[in-house]
Short mmCIF file of C-alpha atoms and ligand atoms in Angstrom, two decimals:
data_model
loop_
_atom_site.label_atom_id
_atom_site.label_comp_id
_atom_site.label_asym_id
_atom_site.label_seq_id
_atom_site.Cartn_x
_atom_site.Cartn_y
_atom_site.Cartn_z
CA MET A 15 2.01 5.69 -7.46
CA LYS A 16 -0.98 4.59 -5.41
CA LYS A 17 -0.46 2.21 -2.49
CA PRO A 18 -1.34 -1.39 -3.35
CA LEU A 19 -4.57 -2.61 -1.77
CA ILE A 20 -4.22 -6.07 -0.28
CA VAL A 21 -7.43 -7.69 0.92
CA ALA A 22 -7.22 -10.72 3.21
CA ASN A 23 -10.27 -12.95 2.81
CA TRP A 24 -10.00 -15.29 5.76
CA LYS A 25 -13.10 -17.21 4.63
CA ARG A 26 -13.66 -19.78 7.39
CA TYR A 27 -10.03 -20.75 7.87
CA ILE A 28 -9.90 -19.24 11.36
CA GLU A 29 -12.60 -20.39 13.76
CA GLU A 30 -11.24 -19.09 17.06
CA ARG A 31 -11.30 -15.54 18.31
CA ASP A 32 -7.84 -15.68 19.92
CA VAL A 33 -6.26 -16.99 16.75
CA ALA A 34 -7.99 -14.27 14.71
CA LEU A 35 -6.81 -11.54 17.06
CA ALA A 36 -3.25 -12.84 17.11
CA ALA A 37 -3.12 -12.95 13.31
CA ALA A 38 -4.55 -9.42 13.05
CA LYS A 39 -1.99 -8.20 15.57
CA ALA A 40 0.92 -9.66 13.59
CA ILE A 41 -0.42 -8.11 10.38
CA ALA A 42 -0.90 -4.69 12.00
CA ARG A 43 2.61 -4.80 13.38
CA GLY A 44 4.16 -5.76 10.05
CA VAL A 45 2.24 -3.39 7.80
CA GLY A 46 3.83 -0.32 9.35
CA LYS A 47 7.01 -0.99 7.42
CA ILE A 48 5.28 -1.51 4.10
CA ASN A 49 3.56 1.23 2.12
CA THR A 50 0.34 -0.72 1.59
CA THR A 51 -3.25 -0.79 2.75
CA ILE A 52 -4.25 -4.18 4.10
CA VAL A 53 -7.94 -4.91 4.57
CA ILE A 54 -8.58 -7.81 6.92
CA CYS A 55 -11.89 -9.56 6.23
CA PRO A 56 -12.40 -11.97 9.13
CA PRO A 57 -15.58 -13.89 9.88
CA ALA A 58 -18.11 -11.21 10.84
CA LEU A 59 -18.12 -11.96 14.53
CA TYR A 60 -14.46 -10.92 14.88
CA ILE A 61 -14.82 -7.62 12.96
CA ASP A 62 -15.60 -5.59 16.05
CA ALA A 63 -12.59 -6.68 18.10
CA ILE A 64 -10.15 -6.44 15.20
CA ALA A 65 -11.44 -3.02 14.13
CA LYS A 66 -11.19 -1.67 17.67
CA ALA A 67 -7.72 -2.98 18.37
CA PHE A 68 -5.95 -2.76 15.04
CA SER A 69 -7.46 -0.39 12.50
CA SER A 70 -4.90 2.24 11.69
CA LYS A 71 -3.54 4.01 8.66
CA GLY A 72 -2.33 0.78 7.11
CA VAL A 73 -5.05 -1.61 8.30
CA ALA A 74 -8.78 -1.50 7.59
CA VAL A 75 -11.39 -4.12 8.36
CA GLY A 76 -13.97 -5.60 6.02
CA ALA A 77 -16.75 -8.16 5.95
CA GLN A 78 -16.93 -11.21 3.70
CA ALA A 79 -20.60 -10.85 2.78
CA VAL A 80 -23.69 -8.75 3.39
CA SER A 81 -27.38 -9.47 3.49
CA SER A 82 -29.11 -8.41 0.30
CA VAL A 83 -32.64 -8.48 1.68
CA ALA A 84 -34.39 -5.53 3.28
CA GLY A 85 -36.42 -5.49 6.46
CA ALA A 86 -36.08 -6.61 10.04
CA MET A 87 -37.81 -9.99 9.72
CA GLN A 88 -34.72 -11.74 8.29
CA THR A 89 -33.51 -14.43 10.63
CA GLY A 90 -29.75 -14.86 10.72
CA GLU A 91 -28.96 -12.07 8.27
CA LEU A 92 -26.30 -9.39 8.83
CA SER A 93 -27.16 -6.05 7.26
CA ALA A 94 -24.77 -3.45 5.90
CA ALA A 95 -25.76 -1.15 8.77
CA MET A 96 -24.66 -3.79 11.30
CA LEU A 97 -21.34 -4.33 9.55
CA ALA A 98 -20.67 -0.59 9.43
CA ASP A 99 -21.57 -0.35 13.10
CA LEU A 100 -19.01 -3.06 13.91
CA GLY A 101 -16.27 -1.05 12.21
CA ALA A 102 -16.13 -2.52 8.71
CA SER A 103 -15.21 -0.12 5.95
CA TYR A 104 -15.13 -2.67 3.10
CA VAL A 105 -17.46 -5.54 2.21
CA ILE A 106 -16.78 -8.37 -0.23
CA VAL A 107 -19.87 -8.81 -2.41
CA GLY A 108 -20.60 -11.63 -4.84
CA HIS A 109 -17.73 -13.96 -3.97
CA SER A 110 -17.79 -17.04 -6.21
CA GLU A 111 -18.18 -19.32 -3.19
CA ARG A 112 -21.47 -17.55 -2.46
CA ARG A 113 -22.53 -17.36 -6.11
CA ALA A 114 -22.05 -21.14 -6.20
CA ARG A 115 -24.60 -21.42 -3.40
CA GLY A 116 -27.20 -19.39 -5.23
CA GLU A 117 -26.38 -15.70 -4.79
CA ASP A 118 -27.54 -14.25 -8.09
CA GLY A 119 -26.96 -11.01 -9.98
CA GLU A 120 -29.95 -9.30 -8.43
CA ALA A 121 -28.87 -10.14 -4.88
CA ILE A 122 -25.35 -9.00 -5.63
CA ARG A 123 -26.56 -5.67 -6.96
CA ALA A 124 -28.71 -5.20 -3.85
CA GLY A 125 -25.64 -5.99 -1.75
CA VAL A 126 -23.54 -3.41 -3.59
CA GLU A 127 -26.28 -0.81 -3.08
CA ALA A 128 -26.63 -1.64 0.62
CA VAL A 129 -22.88 -1.34 1.19
CA LEU A 130 -22.70 1.99 -0.65
CA ALA A 131 -25.68 3.33 1.29
CA GLU A 132 -23.63 2.84 4.47
CA LYS A 133 -20.66 4.67 2.92
CA MET A 134 -18.52 1.52 2.88
CA SER A 135 -16.58 0.21 -0.13
CA PRO A 136 -18.01 -2.80 -1.93
CA ILE A 137 -15.38 -5.22 -3.25
CA LEU A 138 -17.37 -6.67 -6.12
CA CYS A 139 -16.11 -10.10 -7.16
CA ILE A 140 -16.40 -11.27 -10.74
CA GLY A 141 -14.78 -14.18 -12.54
CA GLU A 142 -15.40 -16.99 -14.97
CA THR A 143 -15.52 -20.63 -13.90
CA ALA A 144 -13.52 -21.84 -16.92
CA ARG A 145 -11.64 -20.52 -19.95
CA ASP A 146 -11.39 -21.87 -23.45
CA ALA A 147 -10.12 -20.58 -26.77
CA SER A 148 -13.52 -19.15 -27.77
CA GLY A 149 -13.16 -16.26 -25.32
CA GLU A 150 -16.60 -16.77 -23.79
CA HIS A 151 -15.17 -15.79 -20.41
CA TYR A 152 -15.25 -12.17 -21.56
CA ASP A 153 -19.03 -12.38 -21.98
CA VAL A 154 -19.31 -13.81 -18.48
CA LEU A 155 -17.40 -10.84 -17.06
CA THR A 156 -19.51 -8.36 -19.03
CA SER A 157 -22.78 -9.76 -17.77
CA GLN A 158 -21.56 -10.08 -14.19
CA LEU A 159 -20.57 -6.41 -14.23
CA ARG A 160 -23.78 -5.25 -15.89
CA GLU A 161 -25.95 -7.22 -13.50
CA ALA A 162 -24.16 -6.16 -10.35
CA LEU A 163 -23.52 -2.49 -10.91
CA PRO A 164 -26.28 -0.08 -10.00
CA LYS A 165 -26.28 3.52 -11.16
CA LEU A 166 -23.42 5.10 -9.26
CA SER A 167 -23.05 8.67 -8.11
CA PRO A 168 -19.51 10.08 -8.47
CA ALA A 169 -19.01 9.59 -4.71
CA ASP A 170 -20.15 5.96 -4.93
CA ALA A 171 -17.92 5.29 -7.94
CA LYS A 172 -14.96 6.44 -5.86
CA ARG A 173 -15.73 3.74 -3.29
CA LEU A 174 -16.07 0.86 -5.73
CA VAL A 175 -13.43 -1.88 -5.86
CA ILE A 176 -13.53 -4.73 -8.38
CA ALA A 177 -11.93 -8.08 -7.60
CA TYR A 178 -11.32 -10.30 -10.60
CA GLU A 179 -11.16 -13.88 -9.37
CA PRO A 180 -11.17 -16.59 -12.01
CA VAL A 181 -12.87 -19.45 -10.19
CA TRP A 182 -10.58 -22.06 -11.76
CA ALA A 183 -7.56 -20.41 -10.10
CA ILE A 184 -8.94 -20.25 -6.55
CA GLY A 185 -7.53 -22.38 -3.74
CA LYS A 186 -4.55 -23.77 -5.62
CA SER A 187 -0.87 -22.83 -5.60
CA ALA A 188 1.15 -20.03 -7.19
CA ALA A 189 2.07 -22.32 -10.09
CA GLU A 190 -1.61 -22.73 -10.99
CA ALA A 191 -2.63 -19.08 -10.67
CA MET A 192 -3.37 -17.02 -13.74
CA ASP A 193 -0.40 -15.93 -15.78
CA ALA A 194 0.45 -12.25 -15.84
CA ARG A 195 -0.10 -11.71 -19.56
CA ALA A 196 -3.63 -13.16 -19.56
CA LEU A 197 -4.36 -11.13 -16.45
CA GLU A 198 -3.19 -7.91 -18.07
CA GLU A 199 -5.54 -8.45 -21.03
CA THR A 200 -8.43 -9.24 -18.74
CA VAL A 201 -7.88 -6.14 -16.61
CA ILE A 202 -7.94 -3.96 -19.74
CA TYR A 203 -11.19 -5.62 -20.78
CA ILE A 204 -12.81 -5.15 -17.36
CA ARG A 205 -11.87 -1.48 -17.36
CA LYS A 206 -13.43 -1.05 -20.80
CA VAL A 207 -16.74 -2.54 -19.64
CA LEU A 208 -16.59 -0.43 -16.49
CA ALA A 209 -16.05 2.69 -18.61
CA GLU A 210 -19.24 1.95 -20.58
CA ARG A 211 -21.07 1.60 -17.32
CA ILE A 212 -19.74 4.44 -15.15
CA GLY A 213 -17.81 6.66 -17.53
CA ARG A 214 -14.17 6.64 -18.54
CA THR A 215 -12.75 8.92 -15.86
CA ALA A 216 -14.48 7.11 -13.01
CA ALA A 217 -13.51 3.72 -14.47
CA LEU A 218 -9.85 4.66 -14.64
CA ALA A 219 -9.84 5.35 -10.90
CA VAL A 220 -11.49 2.08 -9.80
CA PRO A 221 -9.00 -0.30 -8.19
CA ILE A 222 -9.08 -3.71 -9.88
CA LEU A 223 -7.71 -6.51 -7.71
CA TYR A 224 -6.74 -10.01 -8.72
CA GLY A 225 -7.59 -13.07 -6.61
CA GLY A 226 -6.86 -16.74 -7.13
CA SER A 227 -3.83 -18.46 -5.58
CA VAL A 228 -1.84 -15.32 -4.90
CA GLU A 229 1.18 -16.31 -2.84
CA PRO A 230 4.48 -14.61 -1.98
CA ASP A 231 6.03 -16.35 -5.00
CA ASN A 232 3.82 -14.86 -7.70
CA ALA A 233 2.71 -11.51 -6.22
CA ALA A 234 5.42 -9.34 -7.80
CA GLN A 235 4.83 -10.79 -11.25
CA LEU A 236 1.04 -10.49 -11.05
CA ILE A 237 1.04 -6.92 -9.77
CA GLY A 238 3.00 -6.02 -12.89
CA ALA A 239 -0.11 -6.94 -14.92
CA GLY A 240 -1.75 -3.62 -14.04
CA VAL A 241 -3.80 -4.64 -11.01
CA SER A 242 -4.03 -2.37 -7.97
CA GLY A 243 -3.63 -5.18 -5.49
CA PHE A 244 -4.93 -8.59 -4.51
CA LEU A 245 -7.76 -10.46 -2.85
CA VAL A 246 -5.92 -13.21 -1.02
CA GLY A 247 -7.49 -16.37 0.41
CA HIS A 248 -5.40 -19.18 1.90
CA ALA A 249 -2.13 -17.23 1.97
CA SER A 250 -3.77 -14.37 3.91
CA VAL A 251 -4.34 -16.43 7.03
CA GLU A 252 -0.62 -16.74 7.70
CA PRO A 253 0.54 -13.19 8.59
CA LYS A 254 4.05 -13.81 7.30
CA SER A 255 2.89 -14.78 3.85
CA LEU A 256 0.31 -11.97 3.68
CA LEU A 257 3.01 -9.45 4.59
CA ALA A 258 5.38 -10.99 2.04
CA ILE A 259 2.67 -10.55 -0.61
CA ALA A 260 2.17 -6.92 0.45
CA LYS A 261 5.90 -6.29 0.29
CA ALA A 262 6.27 -7.92 -3.12
CA SER A 263 3.34 -5.84 -4.45
CA ASN A 264 4.82 -2.63 -3.26
CA GLY A 265 7.19 -1.04 -5.68
CA ALA A 266 6.31 -3.45 -8.47
CA SER A 267 2.84 -1.92 -9.04
CA LYS A 268 2.46 0.05 -12.25
CA HIS A 269 -1.15 1.10 -11.69
CA HIS A 270 -1.30 4.89 -11.46
P1 13P B 22 -7.06 -18.33 -2.65
O1 13P B 22 -6.06 -17.21 -2.46
O2 13P B 22 -7.03 -19.32 -1.53
O3 13P B 22 -6.93 -18.93 -4.01
O4 13P B 22 -8.50 -17.67 -2.56
C1 13P B 22 -8.82 -16.64 -3.40
C2 13P B 22 -10.13 -16.09 -2.98
O5 13P B 22 -11.16 -16.69 -3.21
C3 13P B 22 -10.11 -14.82 -2.25
O6 13P B 22 -11.38 -14.28 -2.16
#
């Protein structure tokens, strides 16, 4: 069985360097006892320090976003090359909080390409804003995947990670997260669309994460739905709860 992949998206919860470093330290210390890979995605300006002090076998560092525009005359933008230089090996691309502010399919695809060009792993986020009985959310996922995925070489396909984050389930509590049965169906659907896009063998190997109110209380049940791990927001900022999620995911995962 493959190790679960647990990605901590700190968003903007932590706004002080010392607090970020202390949290990373606690996570790095705890992960040694759990057979899991934890990717810490702090605000970009802490990537360097965290990567230097704490990246190890169990801990990698990622960025929360990447610039999708080319060229040097881009005020305030952080390129994939800069993030790689800081020590990031993963980059979250197309998070719903950025889509909501105007990041479109074209920008997301450019971001995925930029991340792959630097030999980092893009964590491509997809997810519907709402669900109803008509099943339209499946169409949303299909078009998000088609828009965002460039042509991938076999080496690039090996680096791809998909994070399924239904927007309606983000930032709530375990009780309001998605239920495991609906998640299982959705993961099967996503893998089918991926297979059309990158081929069946490559699609089978792509880790599909779930995000949206993952907490220690629901992690074991959700990992049983065939996901390879989680993209965790609010619960990832507290090292104890992130480690509890990692522990609950380990052993319960049925993804091969
Ligand atoms: P929460 O875990 O706070 O719901 O956030 C999920 C998310 O958006 C992670 O990227």
